[in-house]
Coordinates of C-alpha atoms and ligand atoms in Angstrom, one line a residue:
M1 CA 0.0 0.0 0.0
S2 CA 1.5 3.3 -0.9
L3 CA 1.1 7.0 -1.3
V4 CA 1.8 8.1 -4.9
V5 CA 2.7 11.7 -5.4
V6 CA 2.6 13.5 -8.8
G7 CA 3.8 17.0 -9.5
T8 CA 6.6 19.2 -10.6
M9 CA 10.2 18.9 -9.4
A10 CA 11.7 22.2 -10.4
F11 CA 13.9 25.2 -10.1
D12 CA 12.5 28.4 -8.5
A13 CA 13.7 31.9 -8.2
I14 CA 12.0 33.8 -5.4
E15 CA 11.8 37.5 -4.5
T16 CA 10.4 38.6 -1.2
P17 CA 10.4 42.2 0.2
F18 CA 13.3 41.0 2.4
G19 CA 15.5 39.0 0.0
K20 CA 16.0 37.3 -3.2
S21 CA 17.1 33.7 -4.0
D22 CA 19.1 32.4 -6.9
K23 CA 17.7 29.4 -8.7
I24 CA 16.9 27.0 -5.9
V25 CA 15.4 23.5 -6.0
G26 CA 11.6 23.5 -5.5
G27 CA 8.5 22.1 -7.3
A28 CA 5.3 20.9 -5.9
A29 CA 6.2 17.3 -5.7
T30 CA 9.5 18.0 -4.0
Y31 CA 7.8 19.8 -1.1
I32 CA 5.1 17.2 -0.9
A33 CA 7.6 14.3 -0.7
W34 CA 9.7 16.0 2.0
S35 CA 6.6 16.7 4.0
A36 CA 4.7 13.4 3.6
S37 CA 7.8 11.3 4.2
N38 CA 7.7 12.4 7.9
F39 CA 4.6 10.2 8.2
T40 CA 4.9 7.3 5.8
N41 CA 7.9 5.5 4.3
S42 CA 5.9 4.4 1.2
V43 CA 6.0 7.7 -0.9
K44 CA 6.3 6.9 -4.6
Q45 CA 7.0 9.9 -6.7
I46 CA 6.0 10.6 -10.4
S47 CA 7.7 13.6 -12.0
V48 CA 10.1 14.7 -14.7
V49 CA 13.4 16.7 -14.4
G50 CA 16.1 17.8 -16.8
G51 CA 19.8 16.9 -16.7
D52 CA 20.3 20.2 -14.8
F53 CA 18.4 18.9 -11.7
P54 CA 21.0 18.1 -9.0
K55 CA 21.4 14.3 -8.6
K56 CA 22.2 15.0 -4.9
E57 CA 18.7 16.2 -4.4
L58 CA 17.3 13.0 -5.8
K59 CA 19.7 11.0 -3.5
L60 CA 18.5 12.9 -0.5
L61 CA 14.9 12.0 -1.2
E62 CA 15.9 8.4 -1.8
A63 CA 17.7 8.3 1.5
R64 CA 14.5 9.3 3.2
G65 CA 12.8 6.3 1.6
V66 CA 11.0 8.1 -1.3
I67 CA 10.8 5.9 -4.3
L68 CA 11.8 7.6 -7.5
D69 CA 11.2 5.0 -10.2
G70 CA 8.5 7.2 -11.6
V71 CA 10.8 10.2 -12.0
E72 CA 12.0 10.6 -15.5
I73 CA 15.3 12.3 -16.1
K74 CA 15.6 13.9 -19.5
E75 CA 19.3 14.5 -19.5
K76 CA 19.4 16.8 -22.6
E77 CA 16.6 19.1 -21.4
K78 CA 16.0 21.7 -18.7
S79 CA 13.9 21.3 -15.6
F80 CA 10.6 23.2 -15.1
F81 CA 11.4 26.8 -13.9
W82 CA 9.1 29.1 -12.0
S83 CA 9.8 32.5 -10.6
G84 CA 7.6 34.6 -8.3
R85 CA 7.6 37.8 -6.3
Y86 CA 5.8 38.1 -3.0
H87 CA 3.9 41.2 -1.9
L88 CA 4.6 42.9 1.4
D89 CA 1.9 40.8 3.1
M90 CA 3.9 37.7 2.2
N91 CA 0.5 36.0 1.5
T92 CA 0.0 37.1 -2.1
R93 CA 2.4 36.9 -5.0
D94 CA 2.9 37.5 -8.7
T95 CA 4.2 34.8 -11.0
L96 CA 7.1 36.5 -13.0
D97 CA 8.0 33.5 -15.2
T98 CA 6.9 30.0 -15.9
Q99 CA 9.1 27.9 -18.2
L100 CA 7.6 24.4 -18.8
N101 CA 10.8 23.0 -20.3
V102 CA 10.7 19.2 -19.6
L103 CA 7.1 19.5 -18.7
A104 CA 6.1 20.5 -22.3
N105 CA 6.4 17.0 -23.7
F106 CA 6.0 14.9 -20.6
T107 CA 3.9 11.8 -20.5
P108 CA 3.9 10.3 -17.1
V109 CA 4.2 6.5 -16.9
V110 CA 2.9 4.8 -13.8
P111 CA 5.4 2.0 -12.9
E112 CA 4.0 -1.4 -12.1
L113 CA 5.4 -1.0 -8.6
Y114 CA 3.0 1.9 -8.0
Q115 CA -0.1 0.0 -8.7
D116 CA -0.6 -0.7 -5.0
C117 CA -1.5 3.0 -4.6
E118 CA -4.0 3.6 -1.8
F119 CA -3.5 7.4 -1.5
L120 CA -3.0 9.5 -4.6
M121 CA -1.7 13.1 -4.2
L122 CA -2.0 15.0 -7.5
G123 CA 0.2 17.9 -6.8
N124 CA 0.2 21.0 -9.0
L125 CA 0.8 19.9 -12.6
V126 CA -0.7 20.1 -16.1
P127 CA -4.3 18.9 -15.5
A128 CA -4.2 16.5 -18.5
L129 CA -1.2 14.8 -16.9
Q130 CA -2.9 14.5 -13.5
L131 CA -5.8 12.9 -15.3
S132 CA -3.6 10.4 -17.1
V133 CA -2.1 9.2 -13.8
I134 CA -5.6 8.5 -12.4
E135 CA -6.5 6.6 -15.6
Q136 CA -3.4 4.5 -15.5
L137 CA -4.1 3.1 -12.0
K138 CA -5.9 -0.2 -12.3
N139 CA -7.7 0.1 -9.0
R140 CA -9.1 3.4 -7.8
P141 CA -7.2 4.6 -4.7
K142 CA -8.9 5.0 -1.4
L143 CA -8.4 8.7 -1.6
V144 CA -7.5 11.1 -4.4
V145 CA -6.4 14.6 -3.4
L146 CA -5.8 17.3 -6.0
D147 CA -3.9 20.6 -5.9
T148 CA -3.9 23.1 -8.7
M149 CA -3.4 26.8 -9.3
N150 CA -4.6 29.9 -11.2
F151 CA -2.2 29.2 -14.1
W152 CA -4.0 26.0 -15.0
M153 CA -7.4 27.7 -14.6
E154 CA -6.3 30.2 -17.2
T155 CA -4.6 27.8 -19.6
A156 CA -6.4 24.4 -19.2
M157 CA -9.8 24.9 -17.6
G158 CA -11.5 22.2 -19.7
D159 CA -9.0 19.5 -18.5
L160 CA -9.1 20.8 -15.0
E161 CA -12.9 20.3 -14.9
K162 CA -12.5 16.7 -16.1
V163 CA -10.0 16.0 -13.3
L164 CA -12.2 17.7 -10.7
K165 CA -14.9 15.1 -11.4
K166 CA -12.5 12.3 -10.4
V167 CA -11.1 13.5 -7.1
D168 CA -12.2 13.3 -3.5
V169 CA -10.4 16.3 -2.0
L170 CA -9.4 19.6 -3.7
L171 CA -6.8 21.8 -2.0
I172 CA -6.6 25.4 -3.2
N173 CA -6.0 28.9 -1.8
D174 CA -8.6 31.5 -1.3
S175 CA -8.0 33.5 -4.5
E176 CA -8.0 30.3 -6.5
A177 CA -11.3 29.3 -4.9
R178 CA -12.8 32.7 -5.9
Q179 CA -11.4 32.4 -9.4
L180 CA -12.6 28.8 -9.9
S181 CA -16.1 29.5 -8.6
G182 CA -16.6 33.1 -9.7
Q183 CA -17.9 33.8 -6.1
Y184 CA -16.4 36.2 -3.6
S185 CA -17.8 34.6 -0.5
L186 CA -15.7 31.5 0.4
V187 CA -18.8 29.8 1.7
A188 CA -20.6 30.4 -1.6
A189 CA -17.4 29.4 -3.5
A190 CA -17.2 26.1 -1.6
K191 CA -20.8 25.3 -2.5
T192 CA -20.1 25.8 -6.2
I193 CA -16.8 23.9 -6.1
L194 CA -18.3 20.9 -4.3
E195 CA -20.8 20.7 -7.1
M196 CA -17.9 20.4 -9.6
G197 CA -16.8 17.0 -8.3
P198 CA -14.8 16.9 -5.1
K199 CA -16.5 15.8 -1.9
Y200 CA -14.1 17.7 0.3
L201 CA -12.7 21.1 -0.2
V202 CA -9.8 22.7 1.7
I203 CA -9.3 26.4 1.2
K204 CA -5.9 27.6 2.4
K205 CA -5.7 31.2 3.5
G206 CA -1.9 31.5 4.2
E207 CA -1.3 33.2 7.5
H208 CA -5.1 33.2 8.1
G209 CA -5.3 29.4 8.3
A210 CA -7.4 26.9 6.4
L211 CA -11.0 25.9 6.0
L212 CA -12.4 22.4 5.4
F213 CA -15.8 22.0 3.7
H214 CA -17.8 18.8 3.4
E215 CA -21.5 18.7 2.7
E216 CA -23.0 21.2 5.2
K217 CA -20.0 20.9 7.6
V218 CA -17.2 23.5 8.0
F219 CA -14.0 23.3 10.1
F220 CA -11.4 26.0 10.5
A221 CA -7.8 25.6 11.5
P222 CA -5.6 28.6 12.3
A223 CA -2.1 29.2 11.0
L224 CA 0.6 29.5 13.7
P225 CA 1.4 33.2 14.3
L226 CA 5.1 33.4 13.3
E227 CA 7.4 36.3 14.0
M228 CA 9.3 35.8 10.8
V229 CA 8.1 34.5 7.5
F230 CA 11.1 34.1 5.3
D231 CA 9.8 32.4 2.1
P232 CA 6.2 31.2 1.7
T233 CA 7.0 29.2 -1.5
G234 CA 6.0 25.6 -1.1
A235 CA 3.9 26.2 2.0
G236 CA 0.8 25.0 0.1
D237 CA 2.6 21.8 -1.1
T238 CA 4.1 21.2 2.3
F239 CA 0.6 21.5 3.7
A240 CA -0.6 19.0 1.2
G241 CA 2.2 16.6 2.0
G242 CA 1.4 16.7 5.8
F243 CA -2.3 16.4 5.1
I244 CA -2.1 13.3 2.9
G245 CA 0.9 11.8 4.7
Y246 CA -1.1 11.9 8.0
L247 CA -4.2 10.4 6.3
A248 CA -2.0 7.6 4.8
K249 CA -0.4 6.9 8.1
T250 CA -3.7 6.7 10.0
K251 CA -5.7 5.2 7.1
D252 CA -8.8 7.0 8.3
I253 CA -10.4 9.3 5.7
S254 CA -13.4 10.5 7.9
F255 CA -14.2 14.2 8.2
E256 CA -13.1 14.0 11.8
N257 CA -9.7 12.7 10.9
M258 CA -9.3 15.2 8.1
K259 CA -9.6 17.9 10.8
S260 CA -6.5 16.5 12.4
A261 CA -4.8 16.1 9.0
I262 CA -5.4 19.8 8.4
I263 CA -3.7 20.7 11.7
V264 CA -0.7 18.4 10.8
G265 CA -0.6 20.1 7.3
S266 CA -0.6 23.5 8.9
A267 CA 2.1 22.6 11.3
L268 CA 4.4 21.3 8.5
A269 CA 3.7 24.4 6.4
S270 CA 4.7 26.6 9.4
F271 CA 8.2 25.1 9.2
C272 CA 8.5 25.5 5.5
V273 CA 8.2 29.3 5.5
E274 CA 11.0 29.7 8.1
K275 CA 13.8 29.3 5.5
F276 CA 14.2 29.6 1.8
G277 CA 13.1 26.6 -0.3
T278 CA 13.2 23.1 1.3
T279 CA 16.0 24.0 3.7
R280 CA 13.9 23.9 6.8
L281 CA 12.0 20.7 5.9
K282 CA 15.3 18.9 5.5
E283 CA 16.2 19.6 9.2
L284 CA 13.0 18.5 10.9
S285 CA 12.9 15.8 13.6
K286 CA 9.8 14.0 14.9
A287 CA 10.2 16.0 18.2
D288 CA 10.1 19.3 16.3
I289 CA 6.9 18.2 14.6
D290 CA 5.2 16.9 17.7
D291 CA 6.1 20.1 19.6
R292 CA 4.6 22.3 16.9
I293 CA 1.4 20.3 16.8
Q294 CA 1.2 20.8 20.5
Q295 CA 1.5 24.6 19.9
F296 CA -1.5 24.4 17.6
K297 CA -3.5 22.6 20.3
E298 CA -2.7 25.3 22.8
L299 CA -3.4 28.1 20.3
T300 CA -7.0 27.0 19.8
K301 CA -7.9 25.5 23.2
F302 CA -10.4 27.5 25.2
E303 CA -13.2 27.0 27.6
I304 CA -16.3 29.0 27.8
E305 CA -19.3 28.6 30.1
L306 CA -22.6 29.2 28.5
E307 CA -25.5 30.1 30.7
Ligands
AMP401 P1 3.1 26.8 -3.4 O1 3.9 27.9 -2.9 O2 2.9 25.7 -2.4 O3 1.9 27.2 -4.1 O4 4.0 26.1 -4.5 C1 5.2 26.6 -5.1 C2 5.8 25.6 -6.0 O5 5.0 25.3 -7.1 C3 7.1 26.1 -6.6 O6 8.2 25.3 -6.0 C4 7.0 25.9 -8.1 O7 8.1 25.3 -8.7 C5 5.7 25.2 -8.3 N1 4.9 25.7 -9.4 C6 4.7 27.1 -9.7 N2 3.9 27.2 -10.8 C7 3.6 25.9 -11.1 C8 2.7 25.4 -12.2 N3 2.1 26.2 -13.1 N4 2.6 24.1 -12.2 C9 3.2 23.3 -11.3 N5 4.0 23.7 -10.3 C10 4.2 25.0 -10.2

Protein backbone atom coordinates (compact mmCIF):
# COMPACT_ATOMS: atom_id res chain seq x y z
CA MET A 1 0.00 0.00 0.00
CA SER A 2 1.50 3.31 -0.93
CA LEU A 3 1.14 7.04 -1.31
CA VAL A 4 1.76 8.09 -4.90
CA VAL A 5 2.75 11.73 -5.39
CA VAL A 6 2.59 13.46 -8.77
CA GLY A 7 3.83 16.97 -9.47
CA THR A 8 6.62 19.23 -10.55
CA MET A 9 10.22 18.92 -9.40
CA ALA A 10 11.73 22.19 -10.40
CA PHE A 11 13.93 25.23 -10.05
CA ASP A 12 12.46 28.36 -8.49
CA ALA A 13 13.72 31.92 -8.21
CA ILE A 14 12.01 33.81 -5.43
CA GLU A 15 11.83 37.46 -4.49
CA THR A 16 10.39 38.63 -1.20
CA PRO A 17 10.38 42.17 0.22
CA PHE A 18 13.26 40.97 2.42
CA GLY A 19 15.48 39.03 0.04
CA LYS A 20 16.02 37.25 -3.21
CA SER A 21 17.08 33.68 -3.95
CA ASP A 22 19.14 32.38 -6.85
CA LYS A 23 17.72 29.42 -8.71
CA ILE A 24 16.90 26.95 -5.95
CA VAL A 25 15.36 23.49 -5.95
CA GLY A 26 11.60 23.49 -5.54
CA GLY A 27 8.53 22.15 -7.28
CA ALA A 28 5.26 20.95 -5.85
CA ALA A 29 6.19 17.25 -5.68
CA THR A 30 9.54 18.03 -4.03
CA TYR A 31 7.85 19.82 -1.13
CA ILE A 32 5.10 17.19 -0.89
CA ALA A 33 7.62 14.33 -0.70
CA TRP A 34 9.72 16.02 1.99
CA SER A 35 6.62 16.70 4.03
CA ALA A 36 4.72 13.40 3.57
CA SER A 37 7.80 11.28 4.24
CA ASN A 38 7.65 12.38 7.86
CA PHE A 39 4.57 10.17 8.22
CA THR A 40 4.94 7.26 5.82
CA ASN A 41 7.88 5.46 4.26
CA SER A 42 5.93 4.44 1.18
CA VAL A 43 6.01 7.66 -0.85
CA LYS A 44 6.27 6.89 -4.57
CA GLN A 45 7.04 9.89 -6.74
CA ILE A 46 6.02 10.65 -10.35
CA SER A 47 7.67 13.63 -12.01
CA VAL A 48 10.12 14.73 -14.67
CA VAL A 49 13.37 16.65 -14.39
CA GLY A 50 16.07 17.82 -16.78
CA GLY A 51 19.76 16.95 -16.71
CA ASP A 52 20.32 20.18 -14.76
CA PHE A 53 18.41 18.92 -11.70
CA PRO A 54 20.96 18.10 -8.97
CA LYS A 55 21.39 14.33 -8.58
CA LYS A 56 22.23 15.02 -4.95
CA GLU A 57 18.65 16.23 -4.36
CA LEU A 58 17.29 12.98 -5.75
CA LYS A 59 19.67 10.99 -3.54
CA LEU A 60 18.52 12.93 -0.46
CA LEU A 61 14.91 12.01 -1.20
CA GLU A 62 15.87 8.38 -1.78
CA ALA A 63 17.74 8.35 1.51
CA ARG A 64 14.45 9.32 3.16
CA GLY A 65 12.77 6.32 1.61
CA VAL A 66 11.04 8.14 -1.26
CA ILE A 67 10.83 5.87 -4.31
CA LEU A 68 11.79 7.64 -7.51
CA ASP A 69 11.17 4.95 -10.17
CA GLY A 70 8.47 7.21 -11.64
CA VAL A 71 10.76 10.24 -11.96
CA GLU A 72 11.96 10.57 -15.53
CA ILE A 73 15.30 12.29 -16.09
CA LYS A 74 15.60 13.94 -19.51
CA GLU A 75 19.35 14.52 -19.54
CA LYS A 76 19.39 16.81 -22.56
CA GLU A 77 16.57 19.10 -21.38
CA LYS A 78 16.03 21.73 -18.71
CA SER A 79 13.89 21.33 -15.60
CA PHE A 80 10.63 23.22 -15.08
CA PHE A 81 11.36 26.76 -13.89
CA TRP A 82 9.11 29.11 -11.96
CA SER A 83 9.82 32.54 -10.61
CA GLY A 84 7.64 34.62 -8.31
CA ARG A 85 7.61 37.82 -6.30
CA TYR A 86 5.80 38.12 -2.97
CA HIS A 87 3.94 41.24 -1.92
CA LEU A 88 4.58 42.94 1.41
CA ASP A 89 1.89 40.82 3.12
CA MET A 90 3.91 37.66 2.17
CA ASN A 91 0.55 36.02 1.48
CA THR A 92 0.01 37.07 -2.11
CA ARG A 93 2.44 36.87 -5.02
CA ASP A 94 2.86 37.47 -8.70
CA THR A 95 4.24 34.84 -11.03
CA LEU A 96 7.08 36.47 -12.97
CA ASP A 97 7.96 33.54 -15.20
CA THR A 98 6.85 29.96 -15.89
CA GLN A 99 9.07 27.88 -18.20
CA LEU A 100 7.59 24.44 -18.79
CA ASN A 101 10.81 23.00 -20.35
CA VAL A 102 10.73 19.22 -19.65
CA LEU A 103 7.07 19.46 -18.74
CA ALA A 104 6.09 20.52 -22.27
CA ASN A 105 6.37 16.99 -23.72
CA PHE A 106 6.03 14.92 -20.60
CA THR A 107 3.89 11.78 -20.55
CA PRO A 108 3.85 10.28 -17.07
CA VAL A 109 4.17 6.51 -16.94
CA VAL A 110 2.94 4.84 -13.77
CA PRO A 111 5.41 2.05 -12.91
CA GLU A 112 3.95 -1.39 -12.10
CA LEU A 113 5.41 -1.02 -8.60
CA TYR A 114 3.03 1.93 -8.01
CA GLN A 115 -0.15 -0.05 -8.71
CA ASP A 116 -0.60 -0.66 -4.97
CA CYS A 117 -1.46 3.05 -4.64
CA GLU A 118 -3.96 3.61 -1.83
CA PHE A 119 -3.52 7.37 -1.50
CA LEU A 120 -2.96 9.54 -4.55
CA MET A 121 -1.68 13.11 -4.21
CA LEU A 122 -2.03 14.96 -7.49
CA GLY A 123 0.25 17.91 -6.84
CA ASN A 124 0.23 21.01 -8.99
CA LEU A 125 0.81 19.94 -12.61
CA VAL A 126 -0.74 20.09 -16.09
CA PRO A 127 -4.34 18.85 -15.47
CA ALA A 128 -4.22 16.45 -18.46
CA LEU A 129 -1.19 14.76 -16.87
CA GLN A 130 -2.94 14.51 -13.50
CA LEU A 131 -5.84 12.86 -15.32
CA SER A 132 -3.55 10.45 -17.14
CA VAL A 133 -2.14 9.19 -13.82
CA ILE A 134 -5.65 8.52 -12.44
CA GLU A 135 -6.51 6.63 -15.63
CA GLN A 136 -3.36 4.48 -15.51
CA LEU A 137 -4.14 3.13 -12.04
CA LYS A 138 -5.90 -0.24 -12.32
CA ASN A 139 -7.69 0.14 -8.98
CA ARG A 140 -9.14 3.42 -7.78
CA PRO A 141 -7.17 4.63 -4.74
CA LYS A 142 -8.94 4.98 -1.39
CA LEU A 143 -8.41 8.75 -1.55
CA VAL A 144 -7.49 11.09 -4.40
CA VAL A 145 -6.38 14.61 -3.44
CA LEU A 146 -5.85 17.35 -6.04
CA ASP A 147 -3.92 20.60 -5.90
CA THR A 148 -3.94 23.11 -8.74
CA MET A 149 -3.42 26.81 -9.33
CA ASN A 150 -4.65 29.87 -11.24
CA PHE A 151 -2.16 29.21 -14.07
CA TRP A 152 -4.04 26.01 -15.02
CA MET A 153 -7.45 27.66 -14.60
CA GLU A 154 -6.32 30.18 -17.19
CA THR A 155 -4.63 27.79 -19.62
CA ALA A 156 -6.36 24.39 -19.24
CA MET A 157 -9.77 24.89 -17.63
CA GLY A 158 -11.49 22.16 -19.72
CA ASP A 159 -9.04 19.47 -18.55
CA LEU A 160 -9.14 20.79 -14.99
CA GLU A 161 -12.94 20.35 -14.94
CA LYS A 162 -12.47 16.74 -16.06
CA VAL A 163 -9.98 15.99 -13.25
CA LEU A 164 -12.18 17.68 -10.65
CA LYS A 165 -14.89 15.11 -11.40
CA LYS A 166 -12.52 12.29 -10.43
CA VAL A 167 -11.08 13.47 -7.11
CA ASP A 168 -12.21 13.29 -3.49
CA VAL A 169 -10.43 16.32 -2.03
CA LEU A 170 -9.44 19.62 -3.65
CA LEU A 171 -6.83 21.82 -1.99
CA ILE A 172 -6.63 25.41 -3.23
CA ASN A 173 -6.01 28.86 -1.82
CA ASP A 174 -8.63 31.54 -1.29
CA SER A 175 -7.97 33.54 -4.47
CA GLU A 176 -8.00 30.34 -6.54
CA ALA A 177 -11.32 29.29 -4.93
CA ARG A 178 -12.78 32.67 -5.91
CA GLN A 179 -11.41 32.37 -9.45
CA LEU A 180 -12.64 28.78 -9.91
CA SER A 181 -16.15 29.48 -8.61
CA GLY A 182 -16.65 33.09 -9.69
CA GLN A 183 -17.91 33.78 -6.14
CA TYR A 184 -16.45 36.24 -3.64
CA SER A 185 -17.81 34.62 -0.45
CA LEU A 186 -15.72 31.54 0.35
CA VAL A 187 -18.80 29.77 1.70
CA ALA A 188 -20.61 30.37 -1.59
CA ALA A 189 -17.44 29.43 -3.49
CA ALA A 190 -17.23 26.15 -1.57
CA LYS A 191 -20.83 25.26 -2.47
CA THR A 192 -20.14 25.85 -6.16
CA ILE A 193 -16.85 23.94 -6.13
CA LEU A 194 -18.31 20.94 -4.25
CA GLU A 195 -20.80 20.65 -7.12
CA MET A 196 -17.90 20.40 -9.60
CA GLY A 197 -16.79 16.98 -8.28
CA PRO A 198 -14.77 16.90 -5.06
CA LYS A 199 -16.52 15.77 -1.88
CA TYR A 200 -14.15 17.71 0.35
CA LEU A 201 -12.65 21.13 -0.22
CA VAL A 202 -9.76 22.68 1.67
CA ILE A 203 -9.30 26.42 1.17
CA LYS A 204 -5.89 27.65 2.36
CA LYS A 205 -5.68 31.23 3.50
CA GLY A 206 -1.94 31.54 4.16
CA GLU A 207 -1.29 33.22 7.50
CA HIS A 208 -5.06 33.19 8.12
CA GLY A 209 -5.34 29.42 8.34
CA ALA A 210 -7.40 26.93 6.37
CA LEU A 211 -11.04 25.90 5.97
CA LEU A 212 -12.36 22.39 5.36
CA PHE A 213 -15.79 22.03 3.72
CA HIS A 214 -17.78 18.80 3.35
CA GLU A 215 -21.52 18.71 2.66
CA GLU A 216 -22.96 21.19 5.17
CA LYS A 217 -19.99 20.93 7.55
CA VAL A 218 -17.18 23.45 7.97
CA PHE A 219 -13.98 23.25 10.05
CA PHE A 220 -11.43 26.01 10.54
CA ALA A 221 -7.76 25.60 11.48
CA PRO A 222 -5.60 28.62 12.26
CA ALA A 223 -2.07 29.16 11.02
CA LEU A 224 0.57 29.49 13.71
CA PRO A 225 1.39 33.18 14.26
CA LEU A 226 5.08 33.37 13.33
CA GLU A 227 7.38 36.28 14.04
CA MET A 228 9.34 35.81 10.85
CA VAL A 229 8.13 34.46 7.50
CA PHE A 230 11.15 34.11 5.29
CA ASP A 231 9.80 32.44 2.13
CA PRO A 232 6.21 31.21 1.70
CA THR A 233 7.04 29.21 -1.45
CA GLY A 234 6.00 25.60 -1.12
CA ALA A 235 3.88 26.18 1.98
CA GLY A 236 0.79 24.96 0.12
CA ASP A 237 2.57 21.82 -1.10
CA THR A 238 4.08 21.17 2.30
CA PHE A 239 0.58 21.48 3.74
CA ALA A 240 -0.64 18.97 1.16
CA GLY A 241 2.18 16.55 2.04
CA GLY A 242 1.41 16.75 5.76
CA PHE A 243 -2.32 16.39 5.11
CA ILE A 244 -2.15 13.30 2.92
CA GLY A 245 0.88 11.85 4.74
CA TYR A 246 -1.09 11.88 7.99
CA LEU A 247 -4.17 10.35 6.33
CA ALA A 248 -2.00 7.65 4.76
CA LYS A 249 -0.41 6.90 8.14
CA THR A 250 -3.72 6.70 10.03
CA LYS A 251 -5.67 5.15 7.10
CA ASP A 252 -8.77 6.98 8.27
CA ILE A 253 -10.45 9.27 5.72
CA SER A 254 -13.36 10.45 7.86
CA PHE A 255 -14.20 14.15 8.18
CA GLU A 256 -13.09 14.00 11.85
CA ASN A 257 -9.66 12.67 10.92
CA MET A 258 -9.34 15.19 8.10
CA LYS A 259 -9.60 17.89 10.79
CA SER A 260 -6.47 16.45 12.43
CA ALA A 261 -4.81 16.13 9.01
CA ILE A 262 -5.38 19.84 8.42
CA ILE A 263 -3.68 20.69 11.69
CA VAL A 264 -0.75 18.44 10.75
CA GLY A 265 -0.56 20.08 7.30
CA SER A 266 -0.62 23.54 8.88
CA ALA A 267 2.12 22.56 11.33
CA LEU A 268 4.39 21.33 8.53
CA ALA A 269 3.69 24.43 6.42
CA SER A 270 4.66 26.63 9.36
CA PHE A 271 8.17 25.14 9.21
CA CYS A 272 8.49 25.50 5.45
CA VAL A 273 8.21 29.30 5.51
CA GLU A 274 10.99 29.72 8.07
CA LYS A 275 13.82 29.34 5.52
CA PHE A 276 14.24 29.56 1.75
CA GLY A 277 13.13 26.55 -0.32
CA THR A 278 13.21 23.11 1.26
CA THR A 279 16.01 23.97 3.71
CA ARG A 280 13.89 23.90 6.85
CA LEU A 281 12.01 20.74 5.87
CA LYS A 282 15.29 18.89 5.55
CA GLU A 283 16.20 19.61 9.18
CA LEU A 284 13.01 18.47 10.92
CA SER A 285 12.88 15.80 13.61
CA LYS A 286 9.80 14.02 14.94
CA ALA A 287 10.18 15.95 18.20
CA ASP A 288 10.10 19.28 16.29
CA ILE A 289 6.86 18.24 14.56
CA ASP A 290 5.20 16.94 17.75
CA ASP A 291 6.15 20.11 19.57
CA ARG A 292 4.63 22.29 16.86
CA ILE A 293 1.40 20.29 16.75
CA GLN A 294 1.19 20.80 20.51
CA GLN A 295 1.51 24.56 19.94
CA PHE A 296 -1.47 24.38 17.58
CA LYS A 297 -3.49 22.59 20.25
CA GLU A 298 -2.67 25.28 22.78
CA LEU A 299 -3.39 28.08 20.31
CA THR A 300 -7.00 27.04 19.83
CA LYS A 301 -7.90 25.50 23.18
CA PHE A 302 -10.40 27.54 25.17
CA GLU A 303 -13.23 26.95 27.56
CA ILE A 304 -16.33 29.01 27.79
CA GLU A 305 -19.28 28.62 30.11
CA LEU A 306 -22.63 29.16 28.46
CA GLU A 307 -25.51 30.08 30.72
P1 LIG B 1 3.13 26.78 -3.41
O1 LIG B 1 3.93 27.94 -2.87
O2 LIG B 1 2.87 25.71 -2.40
O3 LIG B 1 1.92 27.21 -4.14
O4 LIG B 1 4.03 26.05 -4.52
C1 LIG B 1 5.15 26.62 -5.09
C2 LIG B 1 5.81 25.58 -5.99
O5 LIG B 1 4.95 25.31 -7.10
C3 LIG B 1 7.12 26.07 -6.56
O6 LIG B 1 8.17 25.30 -6.04
C4 LIG B 1 6.99 25.93 -8.08
O7 LIG B 1 8.06 25.26 -8.67
C5 LIG B 1 5.71 25.17 -8.28
N1 LIG B 1 4.91 25.75 -9.37
C6 LIG B 1 4.74 27.06 -9.68
N2 LIG B 1 3.95 27.21 -10.76
C7 LIG B 1 3.58 25.95 -11.13
C8 LIG B 1 2.74 25.41 -12.17
N3 LIG B 1 2.12 26.21 -13.06
N4 LIG B 1 2.58 24.07 -12.21
C9 LIG B 1 3.18 23.28 -11.33
N5 LIG B 1 3.99 23.69 -10.34
C10 LIG B 1 4.19 25.02 -10.24
